[in-house]
Amino acid sequence: MTRMDAFRNRVGGFAFGGDYNPEQWDPAVWREDVRLMREAGVNTVSLGVFAWASLEPEPGKYEFGWLDEVMDLLHAGGISVNLATPTAAPPVWLTHLHPEVFPVMADGQPFGFGNRLHYDPSSPIYREYAARITTRLAGRYSFHPALAMWHISNEYGPTAYNEASSVAFRAWLRRKYGDLKTLNDAWTTHFWGQTYTDWDQIEVPNIPRTWMNPARKLDFKRFTSDALLECFLAERDIVRSFRDDIPVVTNFMRFFRHADYWRWAPEEDAVALDIYPDPADPDSHVSAAFQYDLFRSLKGGQPWLLMEQAASAVSQWRLNVVKEPGRMRLGSLQAVSRAADSVMFFQWRAGRGGHERFHSAMLPHSGPDSRTFKEVLDLGRELRLLAPVAGTTSRSEVAILFDWDGWWGLEETAGLPRADFSYPDTVMRHYTPLWEHHHPVDVVASASELGAYKVLVVPNAYLIDDDGAERIRAFARDGGTVLMSFFSGVVDACNRVRPDGYPGAFRELIGAKIDEYWPARPHEEFAVEFADGRRATATWWRDDLHLETGTALATYADGLLRGRAAVVENRYGAGRVVYIATLLERAAFDALLLETVAAAGVRAPFDGLPAHVECAVRESAAHEYVFLLNHSAEAGASVPVTGTDLLTGREVTGEVELAPLGAAVIQRPHPQAP
Ligand code: GLA
């Protein structure tokens, strides 16, 4: 049994609860909290996330009495604790004793005190103090009966340009390159005469006069992610040294650019996500769905933890709109539909002061007699009904590539044919039509195993290492279908243009050579004609593409590239490759992508649902759990399906009706069940 299996058994299915900050409240409130948590069916809280100053008010002077009492109270109330190491919020005394723990920004200025995450991850002093409080905490609570999970720090993220970062960066580079010749070569330092002759000459890439060496910048992103990961690993290993059977996690963020979560995920027992889809953005649930698919995929399809979401409004944006009645429930079920095994919130009780005083909570300022608290009660009840679903996951035949190295290459380094690439937007452009047509999608990295998939979507793999490029080629050679968009396979892992014509890594794969990249002028539009006569417009980008083994699925009908291929089809080994060399208008792009998926023999589990109804399926050996989620606040929907609706307990024969913002979770026998 894994640590997460044991955790699931302990909470009886789904973890339900939120961040709990008792250090902000009077002890009388703690008792009311536990009473109301029980009423709401809360079974887990994340405790003490920012409590370092309350636990160690002076260096080496510890006050655990209050936490002892809270742990005991929670345990007596049957509530499990996801106990945090408080190292995301170094106390003010530490920053006074050692101002060098403050992260220095790229311009050389240190951050001031007053927020959180104000530490340089490479600072040996920060690490020493963090290890000390972690050791104390683990020593005291590892065998407390309330302890169910360790929550290491919070939202690892700072990038620092301190002296200590430079020292650690040099050590990281020495490990990676071994000698300076290899580093100089990898960084192309003959360019602009940047050759290093001594390791001590290498600094973190602070602000240069104009442009920064693109390989140095890229390595600094990799280094920063690794430095943060080292902080996590150090604390994880401390808590594990006391006790080995408790799951250890940390909380990640959506589309977070500064940590390569593919490298982090194997180091924890489950991946955990904090996500705040903006209720003012009508498409935020689509980008949320992508995150949920990514988080499930980060650990090879294992259920993940929704660690934080808002019960209603947040407090970090310019306009913080409430979640209308029903939205919080629907969003929670959406995460569950894509294999979340928890629904947790930031936070349990709304704070009275501090920056987040208007952030919503399970228990809002207006108390238990409030819309939000009632919705929380209902959600807790429904999650108990869904208990059989916990621990199950889903299967996909379509995979989409999402890689931090590729993201950094495209957006963190300058000097590309155009400077306005958005990797998340590009990925979402490829994901959205699949989501709208209810295709289950896994997310893969360039180092992932691809054998289980029929279709691989490669949105924009500008930077890909040799191994990743070969995996994609092998996938196609072995019979897979690859749909690839422009500006892929261009540079190697050192951000150097691959030789022998664009796209160096994929010229044979796409069956064409690109002479030049032609970014479009503002407002420039091109007519594209498909082989079957359909026409579309394109913008933003064109490859000046010369077919080799490939054939044109579409050509430009005007402009200087008239007659040249805009979309290429190539047979490669036993596989099929569709390469899109321009930015097609949305309808044409979506149609091409969906036709490519269909031609590979992939069928979505439901055809013909309205676009506002989302469908996702989790499965166990015996059952399929079909989640049907109506994102429209105005329109209902009826969906042809048969089984038991776990939310109502009713048998559904032939058709289920969904109210506006309504949901159903249909359990039916697994078609391949023994
Ligand atoms: C993050 C943090 C929380 C809180 C919320 C507010 O996810 O982890 O401490 O600040 O944001 O939305």
Coordinates of C-alpha atoms in Angstrom, one line a residue, residues 14-574:
F14 CA -11.7 12.5 -0.7
A15 CA -9.8 14.9 1.5
F16 CA -12.0 17.9 2.2
G17 CA -10.9 21.0 4.1
G18 CA -8.6 23.9 3.8
D19 CA -5.7 26.0 5.1
Y20 CA -6.2 26.6 8.8
N21 CA -4.4 29.5 10.5
P22 CA -5.2 29.2 14.2
E23 CA -2.2 31.4 15.1
Q24 CA -4.3 34.3 13.8
W25 CA -7.2 33.6 16.2
D26 CA -8.0 33.5 19.9
P27 CA -8.2 29.9 21.4
A28 CA -11.9 30.3 22.0
V29 CA -12.3 30.5 18.2
W30 CA -10.4 27.2 17.7
R31 CA -13.2 25.3 19.5
E32 CA -15.8 26.9 17.3
D33 CA -13.7 26.1 14.3
V34 CA -13.5 22.4 15.1
R35 CA -17.3 22.3 15.8
L36 CA -18.1 24.0 12.4
M37 CA -15.5 21.9 10.6
R38 CA -17.3 18.8 11.8
E39 CA -20.6 20.2 10.7
A40 CA -19.2 20.8 7.3
G41 CA -17.6 17.4 7.0
V42 CA -14.1 18.7 6.9
N43 CA -11.7 15.8 7.4
T44 CA -8.3 17.5 6.6
V45 CA -6.7 20.9 7.3
S46 CA -3.4 22.3 6.2
L47 CA -2.0 23.7 9.4
G48 CA 0.7 26.3 10.2
V49 CA 1.7 27.2 6.7
F50 CA 3.1 30.6 7.6
A51 CA 3.5 30.0 11.4
W52 CA 7.3 30.2 11.7
A53 CA 7.2 33.5 13.7
S54 CA 4.6 32.0 16.1
L55 CA 6.6 28.7 16.5
E56 CA 10.0 30.3 16.9
P57 CA 9.4 33.9 18.1
E58 CA 13.1 34.4 18.8
P59 CA 16.0 32.5 17.5
G60 CA 16.1 29.1 19.1
K61 CA 13.2 29.8 21.4
Y62 CA 10.2 27.6 20.5
E63 CA 6.6 27.9 21.4
F64 CA 4.8 24.7 20.5
G65 CA 2.1 24.9 23.2
W66 CA -0.5 26.5 21.0
L67 CA 0.1 24.0 18.2
D68 CA 0.0 21.1 20.6
E69 CA -3.4 22.3 21.7
V70 CA -4.7 22.8 18.2
M71 CA -3.4 19.4 17.0
D72 CA -5.1 17.7 20.0
L73 CA -8.4 19.6 19.4
L74 CA -8.4 18.6 15.7
H75 CA -7.6 15.0 16.5
A76 CA -10.4 14.9 19.1
G77 CA -12.7 16.2 16.3
G78 CA -11.7 13.5 13.9
I79 CA -9.9 15.9 11.6
S80 CA -6.6 15.0 10.0
V81 CA -3.7 17.4 9.8
N82 CA -1.6 18.2 6.7
L83 CA 1.1 19.8 8.8
A84 CA 3.2 22.5 7.1
T85 CA 6.8 23.3 7.6
P86 CA 6.5 27.1 7.9
T87 CA 9.6 27.9 5.9
A88 CA 7.8 30.1 3.3
A89 CA 7.6 32.9 5.8
P90 CA 11.0 33.5 7.5
P91 CA 10.5 35.6 10.7
V92 CA 11.6 39.2 10.8
W93 CA 14.3 38.4 13.3
L94 CA 16.0 36.1 10.8
T95 CA 16.0 38.8 8.2
H96 CA 17.5 41.2 10.7
L97 CA 20.1 38.8 11.9
H98 CA 21.0 37.8 8.4
P99 CA 19.8 40.3 5.8
E100 CA 21.5 38.3 3.1
V101 CA 18.6 35.8 3.2
F102 CA 16.4 38.4 1.4
P103 CA 16.4 37.6 -2.3
V104 CA 18.1 40.2 -4.4
M105 CA 16.3 41.1 -7.6
A106 CA 18.0 41.2 -11.0
D107 CA 18.7 44.9 -10.6
G108 CA 20.7 44.2 -7.4
Q109 CA 18.1 45.5 -5.0
P110 CA 17.0 43.2 -2.2
F111 CA 13.3 42.8 -1.5
G112 CA 12.0 44.3 1.8
F113 CA 10.2 42.6 4.6
G114 CA 6.3 42.5 4.7
N115 CA 5.3 39.7 2.3
R116 CA 6.4 36.1 2.3
L117 CA 8.7 33.9 0.2
H118 CA 11.4 36.5 1.0
Y119 CA 14.3 34.1 0.9
D120 CA 17.2 33.2 -1.4
P121 CA 16.8 29.5 -1.9
S122 CA 20.6 29.1 -2.3
S123 CA 21.3 30.9 1.0
P124 CA 23.1 28.4 3.3
I125 CA 21.8 30.5 6.2
Y126 CA 18.2 30.2 5.1
R127 CA 18.6 26.5 4.6
E128 CA 20.2 26.0 8.0
Y129 CA 17.4 27.8 9.8
A130 CA 14.7 26.1 7.7
A131 CA 16.2 22.7 8.5
R132 CA 16.3 23.6 12.2
I133 CA 12.6 24.5 12.5
T134 CA 11.7 21.5 10.3
T135 CA 13.6 19.2 12.6
R136 CA 12.0 20.6 15.7
L137 CA 8.5 20.3 14.1
A138 CA 9.1 16.7 12.9
G139 CA 10.6 15.8 16.2
R140 CA 7.5 17.0 18.0
Y141 CA 4.7 15.9 15.8
S142 CA 5.8 13.0 13.7
F143 CA 3.9 10.5 15.9
H144 CA 1.0 12.8 16.8
P145 CA -2.2 10.9 15.9
A146 CA -3.6 13.9 14.0
L147 CA -0.6 13.9 11.5
A148 CA -1.7 12.6 8.1
M149 CA 0.5 14.4 5.6
W150 CA 3.4 16.8 5.5
H151 CA 3.0 20.0 3.5
I152 CA 6.5 21.2 2.8
S153 CA 6.8 25.0 2.7
N154 CA 4.4 26.8 0.3
E155 CA 4.4 27.6 -3.4
Y156 CA 8.1 27.4 -3.9
G157 CA 9.0 30.2 -6.2
P158 CA 11.5 33.0 -5.6
T159 CA 14.3 33.7 -8.1
A160 CA 17.3 35.3 -6.4
Y161 CA 20.4 37.1 -7.8
N162 CA 22.3 37.1 -4.5
E163 CA 26.0 36.4 -4.0
A164 CA 25.0 33.0 -2.5
S165 CA 23.0 32.3 -5.7
S166 CA 26.1 33.0 -7.8
V167 CA 28.2 30.6 -5.7
A168 CA 25.5 27.9 -6.0
F169 CA 25.1 28.6 -9.7
R170 CA 28.8 28.0 -10.3
A171 CA 28.7 24.7 -8.3
W172 CA 25.6 23.6 -10.4
L173 CA 27.4 24.5 -13.6
R174 CA 30.5 22.6 -12.5
R175 CA 28.4 19.5 -11.9
K176 CA 26.7 19.9 -15.3
Y177 CA 29.7 20.8 -17.5
G178 CA 32.7 19.5 -15.6
D179 CA 35.2 21.9 -17.3
L180 CA 35.1 25.5 -18.6
K181 CA 35.8 24.5 -22.2
T182 CA 32.5 22.5 -22.2
L183 CA 30.7 25.4 -20.6
N184 CA 32.1 27.9 -23.0
D185 CA 31.1 25.7 -25.9
A186 CA 27.6 25.1 -24.6
W187 CA 27.1 28.9 -24.0
T188 CA 28.7 29.9 -27.4
T189 CA 30.9 32.3 -25.5
H190 CA 33.0 33.2 -28.5
F191 CA 30.0 35.3 -29.5
W192 CA 30.6 38.9 -28.2
G193 CA 33.8 37.7 -26.6
Q194 CA 32.3 36.2 -23.4
T195 CA 34.8 33.4 -22.9
Y196 CA 35.3 32.4 -19.2
T197 CA 38.7 31.5 -18.0
D198 CA 37.9 30.9 -14.3
W199 CA 34.7 29.6 -12.7
D200 CA 34.7 32.5 -10.3
Q201 CA 34.0 34.8 -13.2
I202 CA 30.6 33.4 -13.7
E203 CA 27.7 35.3 -12.0
V204 CA 24.0 34.8 -12.0
P205 CA 22.6 36.6 -15.1
N206 CA 21.7 40.0 -13.6
I207 CA 20.8 42.9 -15.9
P208 CA 23.2 43.2 -18.8
R209 CA 23.7 46.4 -20.8
T210 CA 21.4 45.0 -23.5
W211 CA 20.9 41.3 -24.3
M212 CA 21.8 38.4 -22.2
N213 CA 23.5 35.2 -23.4
P214 CA 20.6 32.9 -24.1
A215 CA 22.2 29.7 -22.9
R216 CA 23.3 31.3 -19.6
K217 CA 19.8 32.6 -19.0
L218 CA 18.4 29.1 -19.8
D219 CA 20.8 27.4 -17.4
F220 CA 19.9 29.9 -14.8
K221 CA 16.2 29.0 -15.1
R222 CA 17.1 25.3 -14.7
F223 CA 19.4 26.1 -11.8
T224 CA 16.7 28.2 -10.0
S225 CA 14.2 25.3 -10.3
D226 CA 16.8 22.9 -9.0
A227 CA 17.8 25.2 -6.1
L228 CA 14.2 25.5 -5.0
L229 CA 13.8 21.7 -5.4
E230 CA 16.9 21.2 -3.1
C231 CA 15.1 23.2 -0.4
F232 CA 12.1 20.9 -0.7
L233 CA 14.2 17.8 -0.7
A234 CA 16.1 18.9 2.4
E235 CA 12.9 19.4 4.4
R236 CA 11.3 16.3 2.9
D237 CA 14.3 14.2 4.0
I238 CA 14.2 15.6 7.5
V239 CA 10.5 14.7 8.0
R240 CA 11.1 11.3 6.4
S241 CA 14.0 10.6 8.8
F242 CA 11.6 10.7 11.7
R243 CA 8.9 8.7 10.1
D244 CA 8.6 7.1 6.7
D245 CA 4.9 6.3 6.2
I246 CA 3.4 9.8 6.0
P247 CA 2.9 11.3 2.5
V248 CA 5.0 14.4 1.8
V249 CA 3.8 17.0 -0.7
T250 CA 4.3 20.7 -1.5
N251 CA 1.8 22.9 -3.4
F252 CA 2.4 23.9 -7.0
M253 CA 0.8 26.7 -9.0
R254 CA -0.9 26.9 -12.4
F255 CA 1.2 27.7 -15.4
F256 CA 4.1 28.4 -13.1
R257 CA 7.1 29.4 -15.1
H258 CA 9.9 29.2 -12.5
A259 CA 9.9 25.5 -11.5
D260 CA 10.1 22.5 -13.8
Y261 CA 7.4 20.4 -12.2
W262 CA 8.3 17.4 -14.3
R263 CA 11.5 17.2 -12.2
W264 CA 9.7 17.9 -8.9
A265 CA 6.8 15.5 -9.2
P266 CA 8.7 12.2 -8.8
E267 CA 10.1 13.5 -5.5
E268 CA 6.7 13.7 -3.7
D269 CA 4.0 11.3 -2.8
A270 CA 1.4 13.2 -4.8
V271 CA 1.3 16.4 -6.8
A272 CA -0.8 19.2 -5.3
L273 CA -2.2 22.2 -7.0
D274 CA -3.3 25.7 -5.9
I275 CA -5.6 27.1 -8.5
Y276 CA -7.8 30.2 -8.6
P277 CA -9.8 30.2 -11.9
D278 CA -11.1 33.8 -12.4
P279 CA -14.9 33.8 -12.2
A280 CA -14.8 36.9 -14.4
D281 CA -13.1 35.0 -17.2
P282 CA -15.7 32.9 -19.1
D283 CA -13.0 30.5 -20.3
S284 CA -11.1 30.0 -17.1
H285 CA -12.5 26.5 -16.6
V286 CA -10.9 25.4 -19.9
S287 CA -7.4 26.5 -18.8
A288 CA -8.2 24.9 -15.4
A289 CA -9.0 21.6 -17.2
F290 CA -5.6 21.7 -18.8
Q291 CA -3.9 22.2 -15.4
Y292 CA -5.9 19.2 -14.0
D293 CA -4.7 17.0 -16.9
L294 CA -1.2 18.3 -16.4
F295 CA -1.2 17.6 -12.7
R296 CA -2.6 14.1 -13.2
S297 CA 0.0 13.4 -15.8
L298 CA 3.0 14.8 -13.8
K299 CA 2.9 11.5 -11.8
G300 CA 2.0 9.2 -14.6
G301 CA -1.8 9.4 -14.1
Q302 CA -1.9 9.1 -10.4
P303 CA -4.7 11.0 -8.6
W304 CA -3.5 14.4 -7.4
L305 CA -4.5 16.9 -4.7
L306 CA -6.5 20.1 -5.2
M307 CA -4.7 21.8 -2.3
E308 CA -6.1 25.3 -2.6
Q309 CA -9.0 27.0 -4.3
A310 CA -11.3 29.9 -3.4
A311 CA -14.7 29.3 -2.0
S312 CA -15.8 32.5 -3.7
A313 CA -13.7 35.7 -4.5
V314 CA -10.0 36.1 -4.2
S315 CA -8.2 39.2 -3.2
Q316 CA -5.2 39.4 -5.4
W317 CA -6.6 40.9 -8.6
R318 CA -7.8 44.4 -9.6
L319 CA -11.4 43.1 -9.7
N320 CA -12.2 40.1 -7.5
V321 CA -15.6 38.8 -8.6
V322 CA -17.5 36.3 -6.5
K323 CA -18.2 32.8 -7.7
E324 CA -21.9 32.8 -8.4
P325 CA -24.1 30.2 -6.6
G326 CA -23.1 26.7 -7.9
R327 CA -19.8 27.7 -9.5
M328 CA -17.7 26.6 -6.6
R329 CA -19.4 23.2 -6.5
L330 CA -19.0 22.8 -10.3
G331 CA -15.3 23.8 -10.3
S332 CA -14.7 21.4 -7.5
L333 CA -16.3 18.5 -9.3
Q334 CA -14.4 19.5 -12.4
A335 CA -11.1 19.0 -10.6
V336 CA -12.4 15.7 -9.2
S337 CA -13.5 14.6 -12.7
R338 CA -9.8 14.9 -13.8
A339 CA -8.5 12.8 -11.0
A340 CA -8.2 15.1 -8.0
D341 CA -8.5 13.2 -4.8
S342 CA -9.1 16.2 -2.6
V343 CA -11.1 19.4 -2.6
M344 CA -9.2 21.8 -0.3
F345 CA -9.5 25.6 0.0
F346 CA -7.5 28.6 1.0
Q347 CA -8.8 29.0 3.6
W348 CA -11.0 27.6 6.4
R349 CA -11.9 30.9 8.2
A350 CA -11.8 34.3 6.5
G351 CA -9.1 36.5 8.1
R352 CA -9.8 39.9 9.6
G353 CA -6.6 41.6 8.9
G354 CA -3.6 41.3 6.6
H355 CA -3.5 41.5 2.8
E356 CA -6.0 38.6 2.3
R357 CA -8.7 40.1 4.6
F358 CA -11.2 40.0 1.7
H359 CA -10.2 36.6 0.4
S360 CA -13.2 34.3 0.6
A361 CA -13.1 31.3 2.9
M362 CA -15.1 28.2 3.6
L363 CA -16.3 30.1 6.7
P364 CA -16.8 33.7 5.5
H365 CA -16.9 36.9 7.6
S366 CA -20.7 36.5 7.6
G367 CA -20.4 33.2 9.5
P368 CA -22.1 29.9 9.1
D369 CA -25.4 31.5 8.2
S370 CA -24.1 32.4 4.7
R371 CA -24.5 31.3 1.1
T372 CA -20.9 30.1 1.0
F373 CA -20.9 28.0 4.1
K374 CA -24.1 26.4 3.0
E375 CA -22.5 25.5 -0.4
V376 CA -19.5 24.2 1.5
L377 CA -21.8 21.9 3.6
D378 CA -23.5 20.6 0.4
L379 CA -20.1 20.0 -1.3
G380 CA -18.8 18.0 1.7
R381 CA -21.9 15.9 1.6
E382 CA -21.5 15.2 -2.1
L383 CA -17.9 14.3 -1.8
R384 CA -18.8 11.6 0.7
L385 CA -21.3 10.2 -1.9
L386 CA -18.4 10.1 -4.4
A387 CA -16.1 8.2 -2.1
P388 CA -15.9 5.2 -4.5
V389 CA -14.3 7.4 -7.1
A390 CA -11.3 8.3 -5.0
G391 CA -8.1 6.6 -6.1
T392 CA -9.3 6.0 -9.6
T393 CA -7.9 7.8 -12.7
S394 CA -8.4 8.2 -16.4
R395 CA -6.9 7.0 -19.7
S396 CA -6.2 9.0 -22.8
E397 CA -5.1 8.2 -26.4
V398 CA -4.1 11.7 -27.1
A399 CA -1.1 13.4 -25.5
I400 CA 0.0 17.0 -25.7
L401 CA 3.6 18.1 -25.1
F402 CA 4.2 20.6 -22.3
D403 CA 7.8 21.2 -21.3
W404 CA 9.4 23.8 -19.1
D405 CA 12.7 23.8 -21.1
G406 CA 10.7 24.5 -24.2
W407 CA 8.8 27.3 -22.4
W408 CA 12.0 28.9 -21.1
G409 CA 13.7 28.7 -24.5
L410 CA 10.8 30.5 -26.1
E411 CA 10.0 33.1 -23.5
E412 CA 13.0 33.6 -21.3
T413 CA 15.6 34.2 -24.0
A414 CA 15.5 37.1 -26.5
G415 CA 16.6 37.3 -30.1
L416 CA 13.9 35.1 -31.8
P417 CA 12.2 36.0 -35.1
R418 CA 9.5 37.5 -32.9
A419 CA 9.5 38.4 -29.3
D420 CA 5.8 37.8 -28.4
F421 CA 5.5 34.1 -28.2
S422 CA 3.2 32.9 -25.4
Y423 CA 3.8 29.3 -24.7
P424 CA 0.7 28.9 -22.4
D425 CA -1.5 30.5 -25.0
T426 CA -0.1 28.3 -27.7
V427 CA -0.6 25.2 -25.6
M428 CA -4.2 26.3 -24.9
R429 CA -4.9 26.9 -28.6
H430 CA -4.1 23.2 -29.2
Y431 CA -5.8 21.9 -26.1
T432 CA -9.1 23.8 -26.4
P433 CA -10.6 22.0 -29.4
L434 CA -9.8 18.7 -27.7
W435 CA -11.5 19.9 -24.5
E436 CA -14.5 21.2 -26.4
H437 CA -14.9 17.8 -28.1
H438 CA -14.5 15.8 -24.8
H439 CA -11.3 14.1 -25.8
P440 CA -9.4 12.8 -22.8
V441 CA -5.9 14.3 -23.0
D442 CA -2.7 13.4 -21.1
V443 CA 0.2 15.9 -20.9
V444 CA 3.7 14.6 -21.6
A445 CA 7.2 16.0 -21.3
S446 CA 10.0 15.6 -23.9
A447 CA 11.3 12.7 -21.7
S448 CA 8.0 10.9 -21.3
E449 CA 7.1 7.4 -22.6
L450 CA 4.8 7.9 -25.6
G451 CA 4.0 4.3 -26.5
A452 CA 0.5 4.3 -25.0
Y453 CA -0.8 7.1 -27.2
K454 CA -2.2 7.2 -30.7
V455 CA -1.8 11.0 -31.2
L456 CA 0.9 13.4 -30.0
V457 CA 0.2 17.1 -30.3
V458 CA 3.3 19.2 -30.3
P459 CA 2.3 22.9 -29.9
N460 CA 5.6 24.7 -30.2
A461 CA 8.7 22.7 -29.3
Y462 CA 11.2 25.5 -30.2
L463 CA 13.8 24.0 -27.9
I464 CA 14.0 20.2 -27.5
D465 CA 17.0 18.1 -26.6
D466 CA 18.2 15.2 -28.7
D467 CA 16.5 12.5 -26.6
G468 CA 13.1 14.3 -26.7
A469 CA 13.4 14.8 -30.5
E470 CA 14.2 11.1 -31.0
R471 CA 11.3 10.1 -28.8
I472 CA 8.9 12.1 -31.0
R473 CA 10.5 10.6 -34.2
A474 CA 10.3 7.1 -32.8
F475 CA 6.7 7.6 -31.8
A476 CA 5.8 8.5 -35.4
R477 CA 8.0 5.8 -36.9
D478 CA 6.2 3.2 -34.8
G479 CA 2.9 4.2 -36.2
G480 CA 1.8 7.2 -34.1
T481 CA 0.2 10.4 -35.5
V482 CA 2.1 13.6 -34.7
L483 CA 0.4 17.0 -35.1
M484 CA 3.1 19.7 -34.9
S485 CA 2.9 23.5 -35.1
F486 CA 5.5 25.8 -36.5
F487 CA 8.8 26.8 -34.8
S488 CA 9.4 23.4 -33.4
G489 CA 12.7 21.5 -33.3
V490 CA 14.7 24.6 -34.0
V491 CA 17.4 24.7 -31.3
D492 CA 19.2 22.1 -29.1
A493 CA 19.3 22.0 -25.3
C494 CA 21.9 24.8 -25.3
N495 CA 19.7 27.1 -27.3
R496 CA 21.9 26.6 -30.4
V497 CA 20.3 26.4 -33.9
R498 CA 20.4 22.9 -35.1
P499 CA 22.5 22.4 -38.2
D500 CA 21.4 21.5 -41.8
G501 CA 18.4 23.7 -42.2
Y502 CA 15.2 24.3 -40.2
P503 CA 13.7 22.5 -38.4
G504 CA 16.9 20.7 -37.6
A505 CA 15.3 18.1 -35.3
F506 CA 12.3 17.4 -37.4
R507 CA 13.1 18.0 -41.0
E508 CA 12.8 14.4 -41.9
L509 CA 9.8 14.0 -39.7
I510 CA 7.8 16.7 -41.4
G511 CA 9.2 15.9 -44.8
A512 CA 10.1 19.5 -45.6
K513 CA 12.9 22.0 -45.2
I514 CA 12.3 25.5 -44.1
D515 CA 14.4 28.1 -45.8
E516 CA 13.4 31.1 -43.6
Y517 CA 11.0 31.9 -40.9
W518 CA 8.7 34.8 -42.0
P519 CA 7.0 36.4 -39.1
A520 CA 4.1 38.4 -40.3
R521 CA 3.8 42.2 -40.2
P522 CA 1.1 43.6 -37.9
H523 CA -2.3 43.1 -39.5
E524 CA -0.9 41.0 -42.3
E525 CA -3.3 38.2 -43.4
F526 CA -2.8 35.4 -45.8
A527 CA -5.3 33.3 -47.7
V528 CA -4.8 29.5 -47.3
E529 CA -6.5 27.0 -49.5
F530 CA -6.9 23.3 -48.5
A531 CA -6.6 20.5 -51.0
D532 CA -10.4 19.9 -50.7
G533 CA -11.1 23.6 -51.6
R534 CA -11.8 24.9 -48.2
R535 CA -10.3 28.3 -47.6
A536 CA -9.1 30.0 -44.4
T537 CA -7.1 33.0 -43.4
A538 CA -3.8 32.9 -41.5
T539 CA -1.7 35.5 -39.6
W540 CA 1.3 36.0 -37.4
W541 CA 3.8 33.6 -39.0
R542 CA 4.8 31.7 -42.1
D543 CA 7.5 29.2 -42.8
D544 CA 9.1 29.5 -46.2
L545 CA 8.8 25.8 -46.6
H546 CA 10.1 23.5 -49.3
L547 CA 8.6 20.0 -49.5
E548 CA 10.9 17.0 -49.5
T549 CA 9.0 13.8 -48.8
G550 CA 5.9 15.6 -47.5
T551 CA 2.8 16.7 -49.5
A552 CA 0.8 19.9 -49.1
L553 CA -2.6 19.6 -47.3
A554 CA -3.0 23.4 -47.8
T555 CA -1.2 26.1 -49.7
Y556 CA -1.0 29.9 -49.6
A557 CA -3.4 31.4 -52.1
D558 CA -1.8 34.8 -52.1
G559 CA 1.3 36.8 -51.2
L560 CA 4.9 36.1 -51.9
L561 CA 4.6 32.4 -50.8
R562 CA 1.6 31.8 -53.0
G563 CA 1.5 28.1 -54.0
R564 CA 3.8 27.0 -51.1
A565 CA 2.7 24.6 -48.5
A566 CA 1.0 26.0 -45.4
V567 CA 0.1 22.6 -44.0
V568 CA 2.2 19.5 -44.7
E569 CA 1.3 15.8 -44.4
N570 CA 4.2 13.4 -44.2
R571 CA 4.3 9.6 -43.9
Y572 CA 7.1 8.8 -41.6
G573 CA 7.8 5.1 -40.9
A574 CA 4.5 3.6 -40.0

